[in-house]
mmCIF file of C-alpha atoms and ligand atoms in Angstrom:
data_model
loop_
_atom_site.group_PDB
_atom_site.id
_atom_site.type_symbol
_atom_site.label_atom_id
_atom_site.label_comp_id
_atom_site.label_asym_id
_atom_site.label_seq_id
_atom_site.Cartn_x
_atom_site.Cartn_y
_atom_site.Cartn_z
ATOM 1 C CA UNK N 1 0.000 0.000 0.000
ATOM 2 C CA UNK N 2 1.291 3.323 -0.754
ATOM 3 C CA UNK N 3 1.096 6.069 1.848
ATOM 4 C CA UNK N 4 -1.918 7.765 0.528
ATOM 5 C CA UNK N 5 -3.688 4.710 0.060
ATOM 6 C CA UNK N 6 -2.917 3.887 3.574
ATOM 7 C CA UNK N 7 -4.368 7.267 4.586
ATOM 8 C CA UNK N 8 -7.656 6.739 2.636
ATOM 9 C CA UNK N 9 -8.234 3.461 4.151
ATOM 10 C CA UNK N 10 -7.128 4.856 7.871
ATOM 11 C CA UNK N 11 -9.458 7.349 7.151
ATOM 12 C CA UNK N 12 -12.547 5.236 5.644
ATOM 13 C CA UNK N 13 -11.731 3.289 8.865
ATOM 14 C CA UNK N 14 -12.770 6.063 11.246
ATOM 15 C CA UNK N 15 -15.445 7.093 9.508
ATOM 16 C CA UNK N 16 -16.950 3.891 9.346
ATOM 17 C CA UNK N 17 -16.278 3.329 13.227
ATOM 18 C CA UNK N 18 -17.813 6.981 14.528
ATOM 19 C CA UNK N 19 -20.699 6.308 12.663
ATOM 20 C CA UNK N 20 -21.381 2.963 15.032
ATOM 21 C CA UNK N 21 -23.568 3.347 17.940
ATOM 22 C CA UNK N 22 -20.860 2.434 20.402
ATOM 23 C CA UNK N 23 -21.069 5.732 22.441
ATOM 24 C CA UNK N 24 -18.109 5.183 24.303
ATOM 25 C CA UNK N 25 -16.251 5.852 21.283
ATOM 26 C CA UNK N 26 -17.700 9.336 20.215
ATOM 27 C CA UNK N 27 -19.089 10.528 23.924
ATOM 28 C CA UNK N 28 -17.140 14.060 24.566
ATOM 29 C CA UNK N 29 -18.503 13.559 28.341
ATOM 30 C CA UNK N 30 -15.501 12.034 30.804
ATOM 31 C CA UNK N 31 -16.499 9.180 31.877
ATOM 32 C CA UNK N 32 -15.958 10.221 35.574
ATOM 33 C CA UNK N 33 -18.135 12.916 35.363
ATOM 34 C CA UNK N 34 -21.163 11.082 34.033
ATOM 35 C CA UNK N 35 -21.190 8.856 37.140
ATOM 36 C CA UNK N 36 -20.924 12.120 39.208
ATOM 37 C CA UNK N 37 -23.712 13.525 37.315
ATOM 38 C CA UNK N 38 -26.351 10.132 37.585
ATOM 39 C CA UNK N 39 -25.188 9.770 41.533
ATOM 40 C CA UNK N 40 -26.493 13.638 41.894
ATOM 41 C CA UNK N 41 -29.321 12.837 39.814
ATOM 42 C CA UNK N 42 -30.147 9.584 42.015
ATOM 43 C CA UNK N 43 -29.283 11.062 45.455
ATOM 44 C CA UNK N 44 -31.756 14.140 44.313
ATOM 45 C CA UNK N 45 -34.780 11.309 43.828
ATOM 46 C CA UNK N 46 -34.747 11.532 39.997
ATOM 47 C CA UNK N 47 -36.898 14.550 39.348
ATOM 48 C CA UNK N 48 -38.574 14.662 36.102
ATOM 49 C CA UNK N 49 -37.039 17.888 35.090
ATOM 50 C CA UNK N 50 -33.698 15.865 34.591
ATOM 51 C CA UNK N 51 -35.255 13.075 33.017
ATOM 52 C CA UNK N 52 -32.570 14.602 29.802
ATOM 53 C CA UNK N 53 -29.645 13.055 31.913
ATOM 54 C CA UNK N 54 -29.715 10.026 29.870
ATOM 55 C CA UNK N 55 -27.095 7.632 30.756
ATOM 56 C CA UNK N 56 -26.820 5.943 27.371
ATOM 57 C CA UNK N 57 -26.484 9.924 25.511
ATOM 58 C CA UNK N 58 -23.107 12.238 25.702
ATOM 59 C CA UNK N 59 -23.644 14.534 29.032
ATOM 60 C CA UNK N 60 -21.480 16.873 27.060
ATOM 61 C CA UNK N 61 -24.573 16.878 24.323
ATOM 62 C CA UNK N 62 -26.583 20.542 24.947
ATOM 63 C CA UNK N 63 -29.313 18.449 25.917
ATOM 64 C CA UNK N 64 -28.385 17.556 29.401
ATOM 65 C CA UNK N 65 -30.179 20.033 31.357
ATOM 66 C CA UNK N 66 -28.125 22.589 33.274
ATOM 67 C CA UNK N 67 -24.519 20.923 32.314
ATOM 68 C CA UNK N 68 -21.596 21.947 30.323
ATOM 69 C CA UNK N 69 -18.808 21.127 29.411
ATOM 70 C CA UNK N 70 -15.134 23.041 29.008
ATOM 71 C CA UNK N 71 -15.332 23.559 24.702
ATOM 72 C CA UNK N 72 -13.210 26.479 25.202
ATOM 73 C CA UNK N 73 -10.468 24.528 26.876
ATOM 74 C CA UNK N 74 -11.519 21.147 25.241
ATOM 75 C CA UNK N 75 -11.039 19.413 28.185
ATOM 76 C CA UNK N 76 -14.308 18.650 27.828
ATOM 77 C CA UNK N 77 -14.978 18.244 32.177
ATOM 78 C CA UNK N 78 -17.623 19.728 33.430
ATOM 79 C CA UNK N 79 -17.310 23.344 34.491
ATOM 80 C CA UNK N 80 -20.979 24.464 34.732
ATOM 81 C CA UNK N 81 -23.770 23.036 36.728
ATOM 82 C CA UNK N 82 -27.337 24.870 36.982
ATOM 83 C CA UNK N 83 -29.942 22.575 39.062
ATOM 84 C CA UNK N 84 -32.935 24.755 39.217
ATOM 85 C CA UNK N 85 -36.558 24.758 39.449
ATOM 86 C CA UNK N 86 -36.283 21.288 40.365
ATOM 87 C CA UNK N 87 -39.931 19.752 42.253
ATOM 88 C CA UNK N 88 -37.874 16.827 44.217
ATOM 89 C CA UNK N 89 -40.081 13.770 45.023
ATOM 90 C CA UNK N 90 -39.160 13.596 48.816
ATOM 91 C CA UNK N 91 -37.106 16.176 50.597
ATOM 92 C CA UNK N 92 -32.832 15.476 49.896
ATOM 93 C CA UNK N 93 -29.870 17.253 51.242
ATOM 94 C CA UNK N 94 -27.434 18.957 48.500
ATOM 95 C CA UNK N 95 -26.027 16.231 46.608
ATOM 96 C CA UNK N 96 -22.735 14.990 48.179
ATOM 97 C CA UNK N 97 -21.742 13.567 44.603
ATOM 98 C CA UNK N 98 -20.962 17.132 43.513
ATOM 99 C CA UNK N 99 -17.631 16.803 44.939
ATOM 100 C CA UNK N 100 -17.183 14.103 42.483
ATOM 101 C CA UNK N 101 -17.105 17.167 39.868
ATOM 102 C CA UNK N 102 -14.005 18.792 40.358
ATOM 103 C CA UNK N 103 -13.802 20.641 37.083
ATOM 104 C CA UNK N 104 -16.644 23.084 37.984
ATOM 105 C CA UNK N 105 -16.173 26.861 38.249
ATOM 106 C CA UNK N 106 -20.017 27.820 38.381
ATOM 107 C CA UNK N 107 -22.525 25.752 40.657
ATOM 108 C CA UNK N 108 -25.856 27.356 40.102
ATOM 109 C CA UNK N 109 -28.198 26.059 42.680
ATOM 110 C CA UNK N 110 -32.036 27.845 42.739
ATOM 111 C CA UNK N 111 -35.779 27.284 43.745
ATOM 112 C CA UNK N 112 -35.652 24.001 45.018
ATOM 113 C CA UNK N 113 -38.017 23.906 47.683
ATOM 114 C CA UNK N 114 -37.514 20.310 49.128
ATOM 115 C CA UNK N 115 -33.515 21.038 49.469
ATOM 116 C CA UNK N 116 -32.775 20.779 52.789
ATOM 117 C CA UNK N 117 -29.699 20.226 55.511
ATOM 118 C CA UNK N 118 -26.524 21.613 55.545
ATOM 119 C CA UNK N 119 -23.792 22.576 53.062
ATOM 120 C CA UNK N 120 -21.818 19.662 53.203
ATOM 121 C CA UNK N 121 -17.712 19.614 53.194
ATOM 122 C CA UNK N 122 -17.795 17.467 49.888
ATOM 123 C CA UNK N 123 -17.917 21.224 48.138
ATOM 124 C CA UNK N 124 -14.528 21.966 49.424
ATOM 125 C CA UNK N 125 -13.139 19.551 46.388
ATOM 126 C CA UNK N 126 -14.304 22.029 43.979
ATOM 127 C CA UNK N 127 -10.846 23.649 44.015
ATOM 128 C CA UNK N 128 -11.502 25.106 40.502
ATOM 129 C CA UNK N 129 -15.069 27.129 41.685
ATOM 130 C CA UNK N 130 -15.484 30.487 40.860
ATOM 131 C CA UNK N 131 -19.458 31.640 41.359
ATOM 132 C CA UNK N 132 -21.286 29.571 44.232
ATOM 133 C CA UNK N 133 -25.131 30.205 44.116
ATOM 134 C CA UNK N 134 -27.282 28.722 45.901
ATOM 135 C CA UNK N 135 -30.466 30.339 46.555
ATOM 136 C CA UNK N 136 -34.536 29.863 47.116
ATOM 137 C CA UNK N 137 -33.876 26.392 49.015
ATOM 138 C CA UNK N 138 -35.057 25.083 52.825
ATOM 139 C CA UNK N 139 -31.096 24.464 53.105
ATOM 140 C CA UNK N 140 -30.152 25.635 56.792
ATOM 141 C CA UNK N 141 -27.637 25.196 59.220
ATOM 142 C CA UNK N 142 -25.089 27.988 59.522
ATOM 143 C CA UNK N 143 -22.748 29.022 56.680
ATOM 144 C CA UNK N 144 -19.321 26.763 57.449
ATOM 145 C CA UNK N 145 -16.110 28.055 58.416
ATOM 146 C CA UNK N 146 -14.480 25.207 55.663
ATOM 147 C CA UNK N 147 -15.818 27.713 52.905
ATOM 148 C CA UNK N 148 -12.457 29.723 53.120
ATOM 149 C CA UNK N 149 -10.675 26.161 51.896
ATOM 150 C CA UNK N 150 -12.232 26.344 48.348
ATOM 151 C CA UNK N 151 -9.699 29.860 47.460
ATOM 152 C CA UNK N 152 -10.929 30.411 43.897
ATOM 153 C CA UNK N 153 -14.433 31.713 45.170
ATOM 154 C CA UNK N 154 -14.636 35.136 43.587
ATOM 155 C CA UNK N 155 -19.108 35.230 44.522
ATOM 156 C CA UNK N 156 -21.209 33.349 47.163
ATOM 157 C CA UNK N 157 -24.706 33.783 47.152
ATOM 158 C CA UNK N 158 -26.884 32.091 49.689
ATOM 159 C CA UNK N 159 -29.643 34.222 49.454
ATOM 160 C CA UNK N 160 -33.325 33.364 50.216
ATOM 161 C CA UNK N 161 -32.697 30.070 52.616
ATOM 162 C CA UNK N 162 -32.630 28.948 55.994
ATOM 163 C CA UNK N 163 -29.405 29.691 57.310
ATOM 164 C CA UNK N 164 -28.708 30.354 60.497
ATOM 165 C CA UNK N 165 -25.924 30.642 63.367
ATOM 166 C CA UNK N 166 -22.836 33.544 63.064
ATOM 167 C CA UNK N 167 -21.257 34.568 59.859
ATOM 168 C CA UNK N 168 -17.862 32.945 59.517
ATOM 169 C CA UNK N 169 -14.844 35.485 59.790
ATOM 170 C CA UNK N 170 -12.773 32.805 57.585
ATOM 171 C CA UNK N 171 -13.807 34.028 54.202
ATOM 172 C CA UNK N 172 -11.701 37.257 54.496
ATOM 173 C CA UNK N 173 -9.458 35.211 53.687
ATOM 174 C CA UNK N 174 -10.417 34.268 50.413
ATOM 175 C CA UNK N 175 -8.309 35.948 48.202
ATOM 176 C CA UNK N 176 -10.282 36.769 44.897
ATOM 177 C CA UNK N 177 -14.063 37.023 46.656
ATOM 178 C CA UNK N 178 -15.734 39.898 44.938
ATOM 179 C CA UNK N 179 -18.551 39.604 47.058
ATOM 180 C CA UNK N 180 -21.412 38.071 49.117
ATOM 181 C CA UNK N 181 -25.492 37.974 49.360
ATOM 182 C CA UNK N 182 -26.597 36.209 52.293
ATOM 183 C CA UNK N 183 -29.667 38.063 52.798
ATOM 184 C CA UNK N 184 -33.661 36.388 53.879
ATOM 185 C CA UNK N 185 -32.016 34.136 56.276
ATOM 186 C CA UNK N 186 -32.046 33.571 60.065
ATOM 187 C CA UNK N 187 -28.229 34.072 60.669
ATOM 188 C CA UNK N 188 -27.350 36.355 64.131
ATOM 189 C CA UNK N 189 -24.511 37.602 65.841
ATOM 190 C CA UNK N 190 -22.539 40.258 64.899
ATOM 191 C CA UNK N 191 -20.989 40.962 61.138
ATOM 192 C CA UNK N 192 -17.008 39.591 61.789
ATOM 193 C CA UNK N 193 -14.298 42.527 62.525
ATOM 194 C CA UNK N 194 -12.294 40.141 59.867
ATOM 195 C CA UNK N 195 -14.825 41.570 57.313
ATOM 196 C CA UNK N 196 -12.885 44.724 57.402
ATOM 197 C CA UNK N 197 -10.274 43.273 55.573
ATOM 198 C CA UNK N 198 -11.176 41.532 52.679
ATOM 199 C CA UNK N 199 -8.948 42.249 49.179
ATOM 200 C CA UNK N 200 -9.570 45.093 47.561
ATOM 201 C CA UNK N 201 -11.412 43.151 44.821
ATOM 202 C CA UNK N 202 -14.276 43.101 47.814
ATOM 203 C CA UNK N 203 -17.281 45.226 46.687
ATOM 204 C CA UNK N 204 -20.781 43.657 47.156
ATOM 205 C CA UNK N 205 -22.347 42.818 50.418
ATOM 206 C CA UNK N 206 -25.627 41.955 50.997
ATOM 207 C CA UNK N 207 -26.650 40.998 54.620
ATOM 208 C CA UNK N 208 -30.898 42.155 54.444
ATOM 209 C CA UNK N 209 -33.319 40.957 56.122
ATOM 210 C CA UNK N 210 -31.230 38.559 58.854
ATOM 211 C CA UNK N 211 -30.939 38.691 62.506
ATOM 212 C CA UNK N 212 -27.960 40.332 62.821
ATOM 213 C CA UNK N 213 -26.661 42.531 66.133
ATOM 214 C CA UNK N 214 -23.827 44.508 67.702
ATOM 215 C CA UNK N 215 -21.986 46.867 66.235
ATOM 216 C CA UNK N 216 -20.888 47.357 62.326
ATOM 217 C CA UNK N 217 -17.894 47.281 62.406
ATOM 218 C CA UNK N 218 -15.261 50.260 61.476
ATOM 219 C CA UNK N 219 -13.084 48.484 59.771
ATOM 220 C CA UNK N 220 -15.840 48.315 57.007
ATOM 221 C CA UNK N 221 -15.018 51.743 56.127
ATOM 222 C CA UNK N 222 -11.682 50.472 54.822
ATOM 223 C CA UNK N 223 -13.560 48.305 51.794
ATOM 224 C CA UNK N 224 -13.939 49.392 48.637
ATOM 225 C CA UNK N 225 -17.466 48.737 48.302
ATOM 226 C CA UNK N 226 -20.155 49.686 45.807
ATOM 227 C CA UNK N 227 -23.127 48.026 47.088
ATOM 228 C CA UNK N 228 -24.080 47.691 50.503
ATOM 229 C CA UNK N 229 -27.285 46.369 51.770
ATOM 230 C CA UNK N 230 -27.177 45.344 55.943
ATOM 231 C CA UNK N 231 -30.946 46.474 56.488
ATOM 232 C CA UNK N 232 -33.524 44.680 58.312
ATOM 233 C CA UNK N 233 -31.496 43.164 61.011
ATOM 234 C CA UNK N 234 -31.386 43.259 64.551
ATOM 235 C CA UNK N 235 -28.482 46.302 65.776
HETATM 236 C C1 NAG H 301 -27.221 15.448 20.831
HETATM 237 O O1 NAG H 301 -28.339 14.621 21.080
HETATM 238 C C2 NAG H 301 -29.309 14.660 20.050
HETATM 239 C C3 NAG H 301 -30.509 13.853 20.515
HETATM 240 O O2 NAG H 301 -30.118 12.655 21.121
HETATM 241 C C4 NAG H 301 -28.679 14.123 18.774
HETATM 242 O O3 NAG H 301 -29.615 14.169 17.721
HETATM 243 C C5 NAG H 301 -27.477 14.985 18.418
HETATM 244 O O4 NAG H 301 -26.834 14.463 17.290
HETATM 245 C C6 NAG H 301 -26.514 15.048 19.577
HETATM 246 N N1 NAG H 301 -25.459 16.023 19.280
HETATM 247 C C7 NAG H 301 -24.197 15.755 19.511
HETATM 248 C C8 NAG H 301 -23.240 16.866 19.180
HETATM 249 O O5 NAG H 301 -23.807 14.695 19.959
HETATM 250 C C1 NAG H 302 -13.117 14.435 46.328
HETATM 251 O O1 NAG H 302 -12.489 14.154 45.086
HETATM 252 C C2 NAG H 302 -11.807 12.923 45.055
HETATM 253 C C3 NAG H 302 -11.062 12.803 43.747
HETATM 254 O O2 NAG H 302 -11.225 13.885 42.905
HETATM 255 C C4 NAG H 302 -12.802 11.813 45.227
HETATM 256 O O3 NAG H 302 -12.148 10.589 45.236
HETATM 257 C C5 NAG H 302 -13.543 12.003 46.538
HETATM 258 O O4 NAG H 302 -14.561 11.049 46.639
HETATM 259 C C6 NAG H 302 -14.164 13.377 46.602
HETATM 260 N N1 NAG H 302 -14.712 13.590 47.933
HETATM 261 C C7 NAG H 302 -15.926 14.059 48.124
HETATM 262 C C8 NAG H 302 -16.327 14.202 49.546
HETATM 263 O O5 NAG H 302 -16.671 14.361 47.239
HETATM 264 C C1 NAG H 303 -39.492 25.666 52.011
HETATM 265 O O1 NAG H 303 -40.408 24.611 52.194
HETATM 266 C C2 NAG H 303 -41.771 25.018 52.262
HETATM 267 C C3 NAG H 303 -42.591 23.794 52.598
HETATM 268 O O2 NAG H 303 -42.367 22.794 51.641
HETATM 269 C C4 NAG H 303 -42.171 25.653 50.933
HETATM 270 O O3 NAG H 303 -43.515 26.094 50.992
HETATM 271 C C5 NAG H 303 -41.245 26.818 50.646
HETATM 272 O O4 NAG H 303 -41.535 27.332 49.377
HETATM 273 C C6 NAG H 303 -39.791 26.393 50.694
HETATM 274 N N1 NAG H 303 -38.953 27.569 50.584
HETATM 275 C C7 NAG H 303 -38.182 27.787 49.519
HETATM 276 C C8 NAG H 303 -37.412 29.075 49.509
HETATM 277 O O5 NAG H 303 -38.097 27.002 48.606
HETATM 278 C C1 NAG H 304 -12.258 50.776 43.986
HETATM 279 O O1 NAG H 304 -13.371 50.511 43.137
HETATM 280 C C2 NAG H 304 -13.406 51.306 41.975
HETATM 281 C C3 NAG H 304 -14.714 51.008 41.250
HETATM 282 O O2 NAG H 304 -15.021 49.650 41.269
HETATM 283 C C4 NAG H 304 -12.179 51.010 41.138
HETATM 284 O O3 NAG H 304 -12.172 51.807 39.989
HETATM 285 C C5 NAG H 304 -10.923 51.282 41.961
HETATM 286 O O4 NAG H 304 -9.776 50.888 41.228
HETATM 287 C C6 NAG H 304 -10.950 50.482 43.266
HETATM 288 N N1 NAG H 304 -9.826 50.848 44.111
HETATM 289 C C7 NAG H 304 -9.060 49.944 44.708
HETATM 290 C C8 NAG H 304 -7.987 50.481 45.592
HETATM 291 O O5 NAG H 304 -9.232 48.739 44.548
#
């Protein structure tokens, strides 16, 4: 066979194979991710709104509801995950399987009524997330100090929940955080003197409508902020 030939028929070869329906071959969607994906899907009850999460169909495919996958850096893992609107059969905590994602740098989390329980430690293996959102839930339990482990954080939003218990001083710490909503919750105490010294990146904070007391701190007066919203609380 000459080269070209060889080519042709290396060629006619592949064709022939992607156009099987062996979907291991041709799937985009890692492998490792999928199982993540169908455990979250199981430990959630399997709602009917993700009835698209079809294990035998690419979960890199736009038809897998509220996924996507890194095109832009064909890695093709998982970087996005939007669960929302979901009516769950029986009441679940937040899946623990999402630490099994550890490509994602958005977790969108919304309206979910029968969420419920804490924010569990499995999200500190996101060491990749950038935007945290997880809003309109029953989630409660207070906001853990282990959120200062996951450092790429640049927005948390836990807005519109049940949290409760003391803000954690930790996330001044968090180097890139931009900024937080925690407001229509039941958290107390006072706001953390550590809050006066988040980076200068720090402009958004949003702490309505909570049972907060004491004193606001000074050291608040260092930040950079553009939006500030502490109304509605208890000082
Ligand atoms: C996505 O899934 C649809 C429906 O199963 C299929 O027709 C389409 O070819 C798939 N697209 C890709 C890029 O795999
Ligand atoms: C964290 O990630 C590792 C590997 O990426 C995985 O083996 C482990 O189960 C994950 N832990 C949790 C709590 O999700
Ligand atoms: C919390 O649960 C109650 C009772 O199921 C429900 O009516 C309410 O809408 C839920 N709250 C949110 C924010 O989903
Ligand atoms: C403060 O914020 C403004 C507007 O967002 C920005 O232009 C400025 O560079 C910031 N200053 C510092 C010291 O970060």
């Amino acid at each position: 066979m000459t080269t070209t030939s060889l080519i042709i028929f290396l060629l006619i070869l592949t064709l022939s194979l992607s156009s099987l329906p062996i979907p291991s071959l041709s799937q985009l969607c890692n492998p490792q991710d999928k199982q993540a994906l169908l455990q979250i899907k199981n430990q959630l009850g399997n709602p009917t709104q993700l009835a698209s999460w079809d294990p035998s169909t690419d979960c890199c495919n736009t038809t897998w509801q509220g996924v996507s996958c890194d095109g832009y850096r064909e890695t093709y893992r998982i970087n996005i995950l939007s669960l929302s609107n979901l009516n769950l059969p029986k009441l679940c905590p937040i899946p623990p399987s999402i630490g099994n994602l550890p490509f994602l740098e958005i977790l969108d989390i919304r309206n979910i009524p029968n969420l419920v329980g804490p924010i569990p430690l499995a999200i500190t293996n996101l060491t990749k997330l950038n935007y945290l959102y997880i809003s309109h839930t029953n989630i409660s339990s207070s906001i853990p100090e282990f959120m200062s482990r996951i450092q790429t954080l640049v927005t948390i939003d836990f807005s519109y929940n049940k949290l409760s218990g003391e803000l954690p001083g930790s996330l001044s710490l968090l180097p890139n955080l931009d900024g937080i909503s925690f407001n229509d919750n039941f958290l107390s105490g006072p706001i953390p003197e550590s809050y006066g010294s988040f980076s200068n990146l720090f402009t958004s904070i949003t702490l309505k409508r909570n049972q907060l007391s004491g004193n606001i701190p000074a050291t608040l007066a260092k930040l950079n902020l553009s939006f500030v919203d502490l109304s509605s609380n208890r000082y």
